[in-house]
Tab-separated table of C-alpha atoms and ligand atoms in Angstrom:
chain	number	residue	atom	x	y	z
A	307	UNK	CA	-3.201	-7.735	26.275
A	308	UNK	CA	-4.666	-10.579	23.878
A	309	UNK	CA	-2.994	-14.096	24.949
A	310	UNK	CA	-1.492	-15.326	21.315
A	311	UNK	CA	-3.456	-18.045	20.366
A	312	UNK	CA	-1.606	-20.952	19.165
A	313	UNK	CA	-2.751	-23.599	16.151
A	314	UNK	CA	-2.101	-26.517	15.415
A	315	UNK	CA	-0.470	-26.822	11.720
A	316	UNK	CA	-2.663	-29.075	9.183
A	317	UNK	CA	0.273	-30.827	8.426
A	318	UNK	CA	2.628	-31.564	10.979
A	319	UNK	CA	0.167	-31.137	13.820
A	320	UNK	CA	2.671	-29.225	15.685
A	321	UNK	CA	1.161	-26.165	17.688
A	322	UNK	CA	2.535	-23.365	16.384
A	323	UNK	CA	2.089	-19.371	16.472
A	324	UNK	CA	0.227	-17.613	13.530
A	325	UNK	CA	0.778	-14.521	12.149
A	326	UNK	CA	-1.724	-12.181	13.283
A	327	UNK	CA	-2.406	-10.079	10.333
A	328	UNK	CA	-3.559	-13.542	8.761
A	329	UNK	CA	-4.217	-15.630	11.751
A	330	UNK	CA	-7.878	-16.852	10.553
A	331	UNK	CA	-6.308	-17.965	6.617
A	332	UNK	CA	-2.990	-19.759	8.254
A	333	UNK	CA	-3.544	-23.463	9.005
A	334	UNK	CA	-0.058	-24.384	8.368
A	335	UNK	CA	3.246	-23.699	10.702
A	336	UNK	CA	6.133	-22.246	8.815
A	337	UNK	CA	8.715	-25.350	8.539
A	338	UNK	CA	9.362	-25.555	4.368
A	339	UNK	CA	7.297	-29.359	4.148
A	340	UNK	CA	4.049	-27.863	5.832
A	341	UNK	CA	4.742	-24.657	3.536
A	342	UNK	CA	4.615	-26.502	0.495
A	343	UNK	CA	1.875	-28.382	2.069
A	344	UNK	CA	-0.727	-25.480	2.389
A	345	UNK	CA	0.713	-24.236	-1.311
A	346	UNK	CA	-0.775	-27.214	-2.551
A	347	UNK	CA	-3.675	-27.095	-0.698
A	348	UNK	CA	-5.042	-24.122	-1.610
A	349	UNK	CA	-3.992	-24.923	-5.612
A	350	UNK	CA	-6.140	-27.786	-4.782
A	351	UNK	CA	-9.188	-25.760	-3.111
A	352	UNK	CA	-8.595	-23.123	-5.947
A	353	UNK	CA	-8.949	-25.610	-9.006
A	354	UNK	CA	-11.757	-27.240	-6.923
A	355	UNK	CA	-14.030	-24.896	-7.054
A	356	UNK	CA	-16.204	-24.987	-9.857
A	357	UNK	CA	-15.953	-21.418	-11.513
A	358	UNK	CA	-12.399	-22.390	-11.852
A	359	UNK	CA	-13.016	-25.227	-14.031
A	360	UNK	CA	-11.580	-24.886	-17.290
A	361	UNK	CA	-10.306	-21.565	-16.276
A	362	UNK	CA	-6.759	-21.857	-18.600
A	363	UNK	CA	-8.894	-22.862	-21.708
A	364	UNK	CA	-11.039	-21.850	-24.130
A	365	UNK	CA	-12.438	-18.730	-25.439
A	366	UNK	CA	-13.184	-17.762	-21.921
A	367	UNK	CA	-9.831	-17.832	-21.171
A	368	UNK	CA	-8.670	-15.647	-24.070
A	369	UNK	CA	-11.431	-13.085	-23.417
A	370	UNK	CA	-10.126	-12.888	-19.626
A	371	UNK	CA	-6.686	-12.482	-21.149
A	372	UNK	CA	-8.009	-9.691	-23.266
A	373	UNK	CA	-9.612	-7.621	-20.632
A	374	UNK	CA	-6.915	-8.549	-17.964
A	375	UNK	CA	-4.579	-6.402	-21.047
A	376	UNK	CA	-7.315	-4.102	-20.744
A	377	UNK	CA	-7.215	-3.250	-17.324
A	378	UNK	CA	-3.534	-3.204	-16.602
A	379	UNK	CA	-2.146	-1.294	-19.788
A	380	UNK	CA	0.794	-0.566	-17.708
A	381	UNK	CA	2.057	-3.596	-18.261
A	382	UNK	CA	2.982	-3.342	-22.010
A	383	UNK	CA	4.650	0.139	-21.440
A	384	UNK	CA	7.453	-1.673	-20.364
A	385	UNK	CA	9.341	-1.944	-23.337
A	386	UNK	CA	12.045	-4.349	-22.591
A	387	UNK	CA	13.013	-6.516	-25.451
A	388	UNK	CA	11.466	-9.660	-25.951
A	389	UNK	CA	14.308	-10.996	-25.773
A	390	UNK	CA	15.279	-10.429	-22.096
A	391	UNK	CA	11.924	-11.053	-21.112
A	392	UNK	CA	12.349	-14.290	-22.868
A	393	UNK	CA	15.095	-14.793	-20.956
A	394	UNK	CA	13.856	-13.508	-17.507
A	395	UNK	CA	11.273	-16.412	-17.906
A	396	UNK	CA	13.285	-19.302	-18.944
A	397	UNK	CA	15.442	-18.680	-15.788
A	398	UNK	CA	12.585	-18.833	-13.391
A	399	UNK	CA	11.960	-22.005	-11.705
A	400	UNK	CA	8.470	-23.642	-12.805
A	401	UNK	CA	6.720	-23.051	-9.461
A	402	UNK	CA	7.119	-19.202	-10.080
A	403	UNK	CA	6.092	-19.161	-13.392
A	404	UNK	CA	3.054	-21.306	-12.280
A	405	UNK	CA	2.128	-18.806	-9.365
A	406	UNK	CA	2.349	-15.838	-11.526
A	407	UNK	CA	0.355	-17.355	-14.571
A	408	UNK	CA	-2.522	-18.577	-11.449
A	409	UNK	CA	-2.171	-15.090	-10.094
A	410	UNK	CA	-2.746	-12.911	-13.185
A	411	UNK	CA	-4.697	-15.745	-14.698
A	412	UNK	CA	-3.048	-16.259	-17.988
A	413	UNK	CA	-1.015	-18.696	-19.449
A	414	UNK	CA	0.822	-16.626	-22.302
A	415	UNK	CA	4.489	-16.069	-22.161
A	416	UNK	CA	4.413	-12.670	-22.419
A	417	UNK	CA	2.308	-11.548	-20.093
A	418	UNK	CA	4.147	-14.302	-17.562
A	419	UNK	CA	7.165	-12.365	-18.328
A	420	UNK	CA	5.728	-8.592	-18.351
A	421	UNK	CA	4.803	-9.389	-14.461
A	422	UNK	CA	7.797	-11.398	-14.074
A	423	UNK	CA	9.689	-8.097	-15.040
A	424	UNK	CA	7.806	-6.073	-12.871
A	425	UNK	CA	7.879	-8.406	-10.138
A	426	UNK	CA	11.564	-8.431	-9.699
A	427	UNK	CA	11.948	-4.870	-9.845
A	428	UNK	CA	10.023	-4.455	-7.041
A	429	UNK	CA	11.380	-7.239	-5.066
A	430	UNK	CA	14.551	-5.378	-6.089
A	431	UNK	CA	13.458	-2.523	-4.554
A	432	UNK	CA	12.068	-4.157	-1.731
A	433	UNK	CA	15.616	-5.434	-0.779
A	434	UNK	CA	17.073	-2.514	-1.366
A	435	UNK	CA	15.237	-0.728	0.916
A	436	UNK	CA	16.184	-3.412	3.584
A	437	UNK	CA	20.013	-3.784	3.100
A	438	UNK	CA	20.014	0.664	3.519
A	439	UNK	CA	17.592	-0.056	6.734
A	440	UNK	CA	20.082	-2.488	8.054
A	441	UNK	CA	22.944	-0.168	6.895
A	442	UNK	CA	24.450	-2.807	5.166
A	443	UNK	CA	26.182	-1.869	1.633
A	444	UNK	CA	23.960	-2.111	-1.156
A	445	UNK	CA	24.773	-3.328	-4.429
A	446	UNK	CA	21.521	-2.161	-5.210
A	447	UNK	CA	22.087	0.828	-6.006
A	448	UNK	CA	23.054	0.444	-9.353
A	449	UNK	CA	19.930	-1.330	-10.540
A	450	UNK	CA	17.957	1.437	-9.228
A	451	UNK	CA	19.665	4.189	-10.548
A	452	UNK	CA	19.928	2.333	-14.402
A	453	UNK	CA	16.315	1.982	-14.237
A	454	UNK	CA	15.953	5.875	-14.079
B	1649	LIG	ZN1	3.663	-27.817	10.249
């Protein structure tokens, strides 16, 4: 047996036990201020580094948006209305609609809410598949069975 080794969190120098699946990338505990902490960190590191310069603007950007469409044509099969999408964005808090644009790398609307979309239904379906686990009742059910 390995002895857990312990770390000391970045910001509130507490020792504290990492995750061992990520044990060499976590430098933070998990209390919510030291959390936020290594979120902002790593934005930091991100925009730091000089490839990622200017990565939001310019025609560089718009050709990355182009092949990013490219590449993950799934995307625009899902034919909700614009509308909802829309919607599904404005109701978002700003840190998630600033994670998604970093993580797929664009900043237009639509593509922020096409992931969005996508997103949710998994999460949906990740929850759902918890609450049956923990044989709880699942209200679930109907979302998954309307998207069929
Ligand atoms: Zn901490």
């Amino acid at each position: 047996m390995k002895r857990i080794q312990k770390k000391k969190c970045r910001h509130c120098r507490r020792l504290f036990v990492p995750d061992p699946r990520n044990r060499d990338r976590q430098s933070y505990c998990s209390r919510s201020p030291c959390r936020k902490a290594s979120k902002a960190a790593s934005q930091k590191r991100w925009l730091n580094k000089p490839e990622n310069k200017g990565y939001f603007k310019g025609p560089e950007h718009v050709k990355r948006v182009r092949e990013w469409r490219k590449i993950n044509p799934g995307y625009w099969k899902w034919s909700k209305p614009r509308i909802a999408l829309q919607d599904l964005l404005m109701t978002q808090p700003p840190v998630i609609i600033g994670l998604i644009s970093n993580f797929i790398g664009s900043l237009l609307q639509d593509d922020i809410a096409n992931t969005l979309f996508a997103m949710q239904q998994s999460g949906q379906d990740i929850l759902c598949l918890q609450s049956q686990d923990e044989g709880g009742k699942s209200d679930c059910q109907k979302s998954v069975t309307s998207r069929r």
